[in-house]
PDB file of C-alpha atoms in Angstrom:
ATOM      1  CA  UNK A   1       0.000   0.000   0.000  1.00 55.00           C
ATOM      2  CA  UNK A   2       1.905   3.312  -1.483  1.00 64.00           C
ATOM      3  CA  UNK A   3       1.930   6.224   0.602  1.00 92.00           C
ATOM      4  CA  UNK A   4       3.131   9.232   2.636  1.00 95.00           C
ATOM      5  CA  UNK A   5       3.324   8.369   6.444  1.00 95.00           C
ATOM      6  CA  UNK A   6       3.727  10.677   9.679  1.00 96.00           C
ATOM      7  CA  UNK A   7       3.542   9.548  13.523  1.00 89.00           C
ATOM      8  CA  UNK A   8       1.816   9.631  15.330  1.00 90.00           C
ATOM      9  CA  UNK A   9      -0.631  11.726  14.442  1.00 92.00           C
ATOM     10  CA  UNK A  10      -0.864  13.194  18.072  1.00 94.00           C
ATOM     11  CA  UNK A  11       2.872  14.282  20.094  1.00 94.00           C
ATOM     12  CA  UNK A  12       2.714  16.184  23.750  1.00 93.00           C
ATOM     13  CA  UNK A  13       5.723  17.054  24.715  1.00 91.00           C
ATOM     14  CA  UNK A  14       6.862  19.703  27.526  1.00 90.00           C
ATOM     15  CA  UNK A  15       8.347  22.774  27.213  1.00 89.00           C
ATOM     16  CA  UNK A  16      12.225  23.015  26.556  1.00 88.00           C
ATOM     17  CA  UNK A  17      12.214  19.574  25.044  1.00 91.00           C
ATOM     18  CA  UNK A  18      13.581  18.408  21.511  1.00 93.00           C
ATOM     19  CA  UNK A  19      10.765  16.491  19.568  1.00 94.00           C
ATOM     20  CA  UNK A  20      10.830  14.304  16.396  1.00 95.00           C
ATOM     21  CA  UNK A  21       8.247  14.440  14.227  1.00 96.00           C
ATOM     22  CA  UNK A  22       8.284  10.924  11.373  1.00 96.00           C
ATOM     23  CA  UNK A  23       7.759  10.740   7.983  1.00 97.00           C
ATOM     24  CA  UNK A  24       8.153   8.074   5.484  1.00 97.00           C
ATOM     25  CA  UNK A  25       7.587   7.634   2.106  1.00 97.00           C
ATOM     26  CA  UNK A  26       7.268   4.105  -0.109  1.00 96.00           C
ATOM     27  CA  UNK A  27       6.280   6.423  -3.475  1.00 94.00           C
ATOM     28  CA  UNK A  28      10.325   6.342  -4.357  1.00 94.00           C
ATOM     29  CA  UNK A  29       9.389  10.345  -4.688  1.00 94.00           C
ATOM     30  CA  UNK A  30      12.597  12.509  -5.150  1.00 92.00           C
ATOM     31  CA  UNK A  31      11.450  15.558  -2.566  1.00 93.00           C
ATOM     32  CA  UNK A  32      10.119  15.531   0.749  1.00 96.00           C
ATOM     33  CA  UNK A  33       8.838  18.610   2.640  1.00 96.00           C
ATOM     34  CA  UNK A  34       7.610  20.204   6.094  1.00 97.00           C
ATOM     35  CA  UNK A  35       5.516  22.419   6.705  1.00 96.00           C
ATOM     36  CA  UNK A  36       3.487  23.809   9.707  1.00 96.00           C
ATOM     37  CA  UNK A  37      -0.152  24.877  10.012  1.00 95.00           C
ATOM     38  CA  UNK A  38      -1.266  27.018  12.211  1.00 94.00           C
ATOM     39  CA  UNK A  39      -5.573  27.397  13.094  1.00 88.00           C
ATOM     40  CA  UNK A  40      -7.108  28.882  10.395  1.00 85.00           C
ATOM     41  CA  UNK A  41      -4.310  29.724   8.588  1.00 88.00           C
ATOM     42  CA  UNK A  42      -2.624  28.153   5.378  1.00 89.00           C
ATOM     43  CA  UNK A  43       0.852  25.816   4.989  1.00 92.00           C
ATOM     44  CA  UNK A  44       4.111  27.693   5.843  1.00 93.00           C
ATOM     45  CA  UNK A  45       7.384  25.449   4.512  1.00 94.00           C
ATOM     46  CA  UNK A  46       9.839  24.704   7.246  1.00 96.00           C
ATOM     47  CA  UNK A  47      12.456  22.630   4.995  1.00 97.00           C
ATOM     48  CA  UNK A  48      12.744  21.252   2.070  1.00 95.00           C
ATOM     49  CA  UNK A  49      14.993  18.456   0.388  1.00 96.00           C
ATOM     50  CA  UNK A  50      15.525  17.423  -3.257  1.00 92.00           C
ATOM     51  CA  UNK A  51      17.752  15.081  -3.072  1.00 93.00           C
ATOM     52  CA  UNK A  52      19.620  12.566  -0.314  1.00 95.00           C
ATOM     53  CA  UNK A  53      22.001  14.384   2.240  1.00 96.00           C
ATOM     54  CA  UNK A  54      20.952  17.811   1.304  1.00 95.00           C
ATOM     55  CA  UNK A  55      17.917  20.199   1.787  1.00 96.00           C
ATOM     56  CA  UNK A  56      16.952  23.431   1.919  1.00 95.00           C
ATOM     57  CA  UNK A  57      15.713  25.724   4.535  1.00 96.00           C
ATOM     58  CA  UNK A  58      11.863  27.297   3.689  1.00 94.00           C
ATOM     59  CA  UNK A  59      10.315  30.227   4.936  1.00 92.00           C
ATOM     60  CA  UNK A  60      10.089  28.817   8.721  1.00 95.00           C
ATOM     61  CA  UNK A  61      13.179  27.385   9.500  1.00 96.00           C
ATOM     62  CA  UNK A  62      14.235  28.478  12.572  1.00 96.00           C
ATOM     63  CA  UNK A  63      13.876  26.259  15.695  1.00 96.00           C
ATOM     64  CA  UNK A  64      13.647  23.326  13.674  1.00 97.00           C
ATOM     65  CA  UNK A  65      16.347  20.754  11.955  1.00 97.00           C
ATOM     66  CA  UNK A  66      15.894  17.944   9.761  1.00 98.00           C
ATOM     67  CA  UNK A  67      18.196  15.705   7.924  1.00 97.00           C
ATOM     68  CA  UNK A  68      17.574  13.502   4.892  1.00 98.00           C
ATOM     69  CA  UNK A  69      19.977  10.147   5.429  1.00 97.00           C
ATOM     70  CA  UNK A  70      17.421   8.148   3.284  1.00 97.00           C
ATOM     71  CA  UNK A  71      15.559   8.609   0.288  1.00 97.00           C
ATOM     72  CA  UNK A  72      12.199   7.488   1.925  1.00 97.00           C
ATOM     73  CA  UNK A  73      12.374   9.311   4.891  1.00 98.00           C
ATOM     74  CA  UNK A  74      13.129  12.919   6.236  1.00 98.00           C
ATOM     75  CA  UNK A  75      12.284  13.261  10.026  1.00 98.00           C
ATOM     76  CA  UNK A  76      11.741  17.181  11.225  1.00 97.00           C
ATOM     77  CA  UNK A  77      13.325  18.174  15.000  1.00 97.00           C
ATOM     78  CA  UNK A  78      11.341  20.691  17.081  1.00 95.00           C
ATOM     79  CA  UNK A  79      13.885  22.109  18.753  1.00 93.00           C
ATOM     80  CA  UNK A  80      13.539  24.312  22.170  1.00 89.00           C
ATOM     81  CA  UNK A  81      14.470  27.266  20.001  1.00 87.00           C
ATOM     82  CA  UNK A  82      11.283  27.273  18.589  1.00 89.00           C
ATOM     83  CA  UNK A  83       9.416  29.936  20.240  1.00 88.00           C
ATOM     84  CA  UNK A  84       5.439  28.566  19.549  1.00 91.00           C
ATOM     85  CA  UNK A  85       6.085  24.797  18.789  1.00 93.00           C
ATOM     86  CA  UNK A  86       2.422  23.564  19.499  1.00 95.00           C
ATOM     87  CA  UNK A  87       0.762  23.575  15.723  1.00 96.00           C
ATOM     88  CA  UNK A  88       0.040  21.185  12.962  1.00 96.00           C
ATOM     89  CA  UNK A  89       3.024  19.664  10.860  1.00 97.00           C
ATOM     90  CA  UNK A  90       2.492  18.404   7.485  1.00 97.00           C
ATOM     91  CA  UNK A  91       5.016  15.898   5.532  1.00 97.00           C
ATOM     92  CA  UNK A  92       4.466  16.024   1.541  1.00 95.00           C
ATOM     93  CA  UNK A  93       6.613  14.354  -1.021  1.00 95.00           C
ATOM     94  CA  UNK A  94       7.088  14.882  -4.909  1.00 92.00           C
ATOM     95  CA  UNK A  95       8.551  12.906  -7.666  1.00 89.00           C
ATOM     96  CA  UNK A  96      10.872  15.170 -10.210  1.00 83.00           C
ATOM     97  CA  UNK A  97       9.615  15.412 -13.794  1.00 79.00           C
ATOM     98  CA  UNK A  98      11.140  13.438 -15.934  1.00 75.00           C
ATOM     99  CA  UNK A  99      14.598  15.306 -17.944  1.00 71.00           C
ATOM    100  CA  UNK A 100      13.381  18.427 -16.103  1.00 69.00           C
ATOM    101  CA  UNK A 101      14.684  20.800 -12.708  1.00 69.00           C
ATOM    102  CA  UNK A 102      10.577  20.753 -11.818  1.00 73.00           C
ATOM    103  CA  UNK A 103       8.489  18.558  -9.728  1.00 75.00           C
ATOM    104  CA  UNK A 104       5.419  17.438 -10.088  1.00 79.00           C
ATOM    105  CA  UNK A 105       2.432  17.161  -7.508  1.00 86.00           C
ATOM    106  CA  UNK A 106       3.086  17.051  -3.929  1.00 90.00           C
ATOM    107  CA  UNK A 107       1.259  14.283  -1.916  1.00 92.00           C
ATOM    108  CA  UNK A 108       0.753  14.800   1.613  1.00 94.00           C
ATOM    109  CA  UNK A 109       1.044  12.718   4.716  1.00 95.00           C
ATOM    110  CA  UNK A 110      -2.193  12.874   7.558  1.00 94.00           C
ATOM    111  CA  UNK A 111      -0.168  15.119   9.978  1.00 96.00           C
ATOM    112  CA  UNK A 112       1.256  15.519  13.479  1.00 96.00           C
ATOM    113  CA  UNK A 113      -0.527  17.425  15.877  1.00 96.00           C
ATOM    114  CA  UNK A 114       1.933  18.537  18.209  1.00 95.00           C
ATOM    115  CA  UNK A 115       0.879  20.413  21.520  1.00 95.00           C
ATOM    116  CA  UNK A 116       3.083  21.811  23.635  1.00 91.00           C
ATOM    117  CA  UNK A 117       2.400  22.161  27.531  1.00 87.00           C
TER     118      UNK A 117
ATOM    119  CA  UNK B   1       5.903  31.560  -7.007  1.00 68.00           C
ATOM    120  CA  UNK B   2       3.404  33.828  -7.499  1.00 74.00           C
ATOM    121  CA  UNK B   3       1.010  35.199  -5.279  1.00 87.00           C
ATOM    122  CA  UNK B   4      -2.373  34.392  -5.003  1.00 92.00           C
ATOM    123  CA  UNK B   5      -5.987  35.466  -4.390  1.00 94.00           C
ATOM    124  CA  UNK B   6      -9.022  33.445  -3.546  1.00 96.00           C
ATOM    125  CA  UNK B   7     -12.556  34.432  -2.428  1.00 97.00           C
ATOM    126  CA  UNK B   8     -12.349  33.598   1.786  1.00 96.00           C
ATOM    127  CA  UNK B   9     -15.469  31.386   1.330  1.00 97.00           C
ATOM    128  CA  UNK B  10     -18.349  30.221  -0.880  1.00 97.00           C
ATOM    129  CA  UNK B  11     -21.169  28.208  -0.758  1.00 97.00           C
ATOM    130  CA  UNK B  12     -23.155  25.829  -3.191  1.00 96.00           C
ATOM    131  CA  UNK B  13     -26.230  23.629  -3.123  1.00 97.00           C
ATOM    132  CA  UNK B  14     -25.542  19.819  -3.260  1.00 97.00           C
ATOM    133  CA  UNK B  15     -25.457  18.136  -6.505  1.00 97.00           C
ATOM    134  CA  UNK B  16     -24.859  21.944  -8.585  1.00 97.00           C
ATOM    135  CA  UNK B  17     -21.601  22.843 -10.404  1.00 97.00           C
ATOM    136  CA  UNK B  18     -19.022  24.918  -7.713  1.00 98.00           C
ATOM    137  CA  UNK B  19     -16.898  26.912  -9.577  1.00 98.00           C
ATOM    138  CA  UNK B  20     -13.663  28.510  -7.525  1.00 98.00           C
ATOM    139  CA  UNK B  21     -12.541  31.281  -9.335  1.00 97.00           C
ATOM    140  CA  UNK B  22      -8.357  32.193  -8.142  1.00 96.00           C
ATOM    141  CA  UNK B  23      -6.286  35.308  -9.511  1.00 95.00           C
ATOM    142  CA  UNK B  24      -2.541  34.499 -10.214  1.00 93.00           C
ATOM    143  CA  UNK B  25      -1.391  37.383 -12.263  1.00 90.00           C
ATOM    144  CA  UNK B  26       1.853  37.762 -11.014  1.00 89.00           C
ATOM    145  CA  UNK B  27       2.330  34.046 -12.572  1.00 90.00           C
ATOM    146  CA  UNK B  28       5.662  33.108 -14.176  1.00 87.00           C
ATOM    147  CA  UNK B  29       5.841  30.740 -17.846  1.00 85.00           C
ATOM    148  CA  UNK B  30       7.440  27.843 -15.894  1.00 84.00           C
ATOM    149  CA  UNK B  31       4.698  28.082 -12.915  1.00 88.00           C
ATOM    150  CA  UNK B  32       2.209  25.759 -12.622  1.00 91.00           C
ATOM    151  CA  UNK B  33      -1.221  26.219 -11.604  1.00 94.00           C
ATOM    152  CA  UNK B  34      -1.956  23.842  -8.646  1.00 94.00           C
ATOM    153  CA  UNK B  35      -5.399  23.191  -6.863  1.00 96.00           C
ATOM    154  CA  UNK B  36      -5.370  21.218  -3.168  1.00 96.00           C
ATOM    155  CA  UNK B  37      -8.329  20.974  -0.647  1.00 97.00           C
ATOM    156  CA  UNK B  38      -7.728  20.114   2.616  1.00 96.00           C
ATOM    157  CA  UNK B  39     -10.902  18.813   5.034  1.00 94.00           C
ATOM    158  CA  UNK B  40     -10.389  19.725   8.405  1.00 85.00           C
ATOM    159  CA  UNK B  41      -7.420  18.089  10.341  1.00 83.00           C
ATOM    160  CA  UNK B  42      -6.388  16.193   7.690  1.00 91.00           C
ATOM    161  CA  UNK B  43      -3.523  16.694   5.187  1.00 93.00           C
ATOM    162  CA  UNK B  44      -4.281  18.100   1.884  1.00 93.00           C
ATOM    163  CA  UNK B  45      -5.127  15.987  -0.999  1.00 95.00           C
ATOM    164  CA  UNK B  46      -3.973  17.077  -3.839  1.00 94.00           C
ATOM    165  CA  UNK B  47      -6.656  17.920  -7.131  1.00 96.00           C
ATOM    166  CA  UNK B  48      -5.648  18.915 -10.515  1.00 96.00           C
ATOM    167  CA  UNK B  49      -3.373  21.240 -11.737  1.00 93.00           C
ATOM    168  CA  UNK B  50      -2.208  22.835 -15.495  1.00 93.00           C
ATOM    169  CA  UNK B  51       0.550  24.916 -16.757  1.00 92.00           C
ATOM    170  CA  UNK B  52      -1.636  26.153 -20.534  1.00 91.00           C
ATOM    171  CA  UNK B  53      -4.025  23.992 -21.331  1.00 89.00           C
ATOM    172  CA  UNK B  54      -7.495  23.352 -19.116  1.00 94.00           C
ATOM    173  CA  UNK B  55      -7.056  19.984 -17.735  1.00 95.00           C
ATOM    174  CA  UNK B  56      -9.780  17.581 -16.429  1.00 96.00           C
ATOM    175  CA  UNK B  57     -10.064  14.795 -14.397  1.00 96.00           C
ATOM    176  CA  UNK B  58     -12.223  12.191 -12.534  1.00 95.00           C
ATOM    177  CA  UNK B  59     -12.206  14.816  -9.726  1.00 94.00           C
ATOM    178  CA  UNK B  60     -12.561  17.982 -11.461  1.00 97.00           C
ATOM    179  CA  UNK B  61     -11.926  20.210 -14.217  1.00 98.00           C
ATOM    180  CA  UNK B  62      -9.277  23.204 -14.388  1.00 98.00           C
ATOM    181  CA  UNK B  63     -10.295  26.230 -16.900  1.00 97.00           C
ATOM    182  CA  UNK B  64      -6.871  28.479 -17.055  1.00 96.00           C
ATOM    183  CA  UNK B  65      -7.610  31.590 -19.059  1.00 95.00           C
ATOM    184  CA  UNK B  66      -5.399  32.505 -22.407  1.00 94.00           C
ATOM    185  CA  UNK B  67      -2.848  35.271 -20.479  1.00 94.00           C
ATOM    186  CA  UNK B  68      -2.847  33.098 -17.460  1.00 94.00           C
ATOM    187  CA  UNK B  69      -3.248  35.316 -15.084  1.00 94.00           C
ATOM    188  CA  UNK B  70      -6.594  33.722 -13.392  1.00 95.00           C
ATOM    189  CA  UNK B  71      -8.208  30.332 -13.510  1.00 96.00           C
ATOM    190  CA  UNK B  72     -11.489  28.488 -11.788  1.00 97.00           C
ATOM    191  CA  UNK B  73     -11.535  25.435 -10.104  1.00 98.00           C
ATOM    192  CA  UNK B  74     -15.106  23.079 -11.220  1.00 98.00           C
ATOM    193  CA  UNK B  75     -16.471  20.391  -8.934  1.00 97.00           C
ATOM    194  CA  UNK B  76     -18.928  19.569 -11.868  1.00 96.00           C
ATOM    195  CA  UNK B  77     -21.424  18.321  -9.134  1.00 95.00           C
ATOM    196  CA  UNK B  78     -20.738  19.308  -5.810  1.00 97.00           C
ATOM    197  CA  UNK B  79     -21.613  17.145  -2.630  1.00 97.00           C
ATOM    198  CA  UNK B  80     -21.515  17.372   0.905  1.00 97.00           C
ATOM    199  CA  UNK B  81     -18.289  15.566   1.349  1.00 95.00           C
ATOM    200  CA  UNK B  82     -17.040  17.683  -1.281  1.00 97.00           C
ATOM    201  CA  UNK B  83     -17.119  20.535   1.946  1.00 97.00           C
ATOM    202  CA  UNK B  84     -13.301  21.661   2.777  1.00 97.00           C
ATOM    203  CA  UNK B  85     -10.924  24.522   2.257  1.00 96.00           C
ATOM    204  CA  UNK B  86      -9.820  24.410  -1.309  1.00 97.00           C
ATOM    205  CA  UNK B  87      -6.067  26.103  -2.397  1.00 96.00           C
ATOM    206  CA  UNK B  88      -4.961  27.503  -5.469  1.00 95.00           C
ATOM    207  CA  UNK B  89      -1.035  27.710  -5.867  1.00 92.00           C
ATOM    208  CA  UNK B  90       1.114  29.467  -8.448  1.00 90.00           C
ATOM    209  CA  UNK B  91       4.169  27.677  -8.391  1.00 84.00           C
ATOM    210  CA  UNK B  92       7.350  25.137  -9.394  1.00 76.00           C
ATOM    211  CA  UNK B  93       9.411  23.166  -6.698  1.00 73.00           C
ATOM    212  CA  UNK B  94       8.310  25.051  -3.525  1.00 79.00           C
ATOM    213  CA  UNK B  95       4.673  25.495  -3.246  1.00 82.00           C
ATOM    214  CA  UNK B  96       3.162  28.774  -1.549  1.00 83.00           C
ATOM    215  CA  UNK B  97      -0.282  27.781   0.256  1.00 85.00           C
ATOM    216  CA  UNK B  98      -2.429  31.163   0.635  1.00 85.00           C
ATOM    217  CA  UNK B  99      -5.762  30.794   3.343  1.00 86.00           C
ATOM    218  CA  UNK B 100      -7.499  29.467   0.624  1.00 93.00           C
ATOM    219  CA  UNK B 101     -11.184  29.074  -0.052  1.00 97.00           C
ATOM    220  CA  UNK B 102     -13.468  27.870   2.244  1.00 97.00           C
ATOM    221  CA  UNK B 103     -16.614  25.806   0.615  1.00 98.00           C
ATOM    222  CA  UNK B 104     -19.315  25.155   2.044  1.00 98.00           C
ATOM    223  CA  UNK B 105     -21.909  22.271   0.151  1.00 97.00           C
ATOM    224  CA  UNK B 106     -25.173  23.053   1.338  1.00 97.00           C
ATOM    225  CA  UNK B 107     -28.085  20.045   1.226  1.00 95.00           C
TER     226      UNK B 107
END
């Protein structure tokens, strides 16, 4: 069964403490991406990665790290920098178009609600 | 990508055509016109998108007009599960999600 994965799909965690948030991906897409979502309020990217031991930062970034060791998966770290933490993450991947620098669709994974107390 | 602008919220009777209009007219020639929904507390699922052309498929049907700049989103016939905030992007790699358009299906 193909498909984007994140858990678990609910994370408390206190304040001051490092979280991992999962996601896995069995579509062999190229790119993998984070992004948060806030209530009532669209996707912001966090990071970003193209290809295997690289990515990108987004429009987010700070207070979070993620690293991309493996094609399939790219875990995000909520790190005690991050100032509001408690929010909605979203994992998405994308396969690259064929002969092309663009990317096609993303597909997203169900989401991590992560509250902080 | 390209900024752009959607209506905050429409609604539509069950089983009539929704249309979701979106302005994009900042859009550049390698951008892509992308359309998501996303029901509440779930990720979004991806719907259709087009780069030229109007583009169709078992879901819905994209109508991008000739200078690009706008296009409208058709749910041919709408139904209550068809209720969720819908998102038009303007963009390549890195996608830019706006607030989006909230429909509501009405029985």
């Amino acid at each position: 069964d193909g498909g984007i994965t994140q858990s678990p799909k609910y994370l408390f965690r206190k304040e001051g403490q490092n979280v991992t948030l999962s996601c896995e991906q069995n579509l062999n897409h190229d790119a993998m991406y984070w992004y948060r979502q806030d209530p009532g309020q669209g996707l912001r990217l966090i990071y970003y990665s193209q290809i295997v031991n690289d990515f990108q930062k987004g429009d987010i970034a700070e207070g979070y790290s993620v690293s991309r060791e493996k094609k399939e998966s790219f875990p995000l770290t909520v790190t005690s920098a991050q100032k509001n933490p408690t929010a909605f993450y979203l994992c998405a991947s994308s396969l690259r178009r064929r002969g092309r620098s663009s990317y096609n669709e993303q597909f997203f994974g169900p989401g991590t609600r992560l509250t902080v107390l | 990508d390209a900024k752009t602008t959607q209506p905050t919220s429409m609604d539509c009777a069950e089983g009539r055509a929704a249309n979701l209009p979106c302005n994009h007219s900042t859009i550049s020639g390698n951008e892509y016109v992308y359309w998501y929904r996303q029901i509440h507390s779930q990720g979004p699922q991806y719907i259709i998108h087009g780069l030229k052309n109007n583009e169709t498929n078992e879901m819905a049907s994209l109508i991008i007009t000739e200078d690009r700049k706008s296009s409208t989103l058709i749910l041919p016939h709408a139904t209550l599960r068809d209720t969720a905030v819908y998102y038009c992007i303007a963009g390549g790699s890195r996608l830019t999600f706006g607030e989006g358009t909230q429909l509501t299906v009405n029985p």
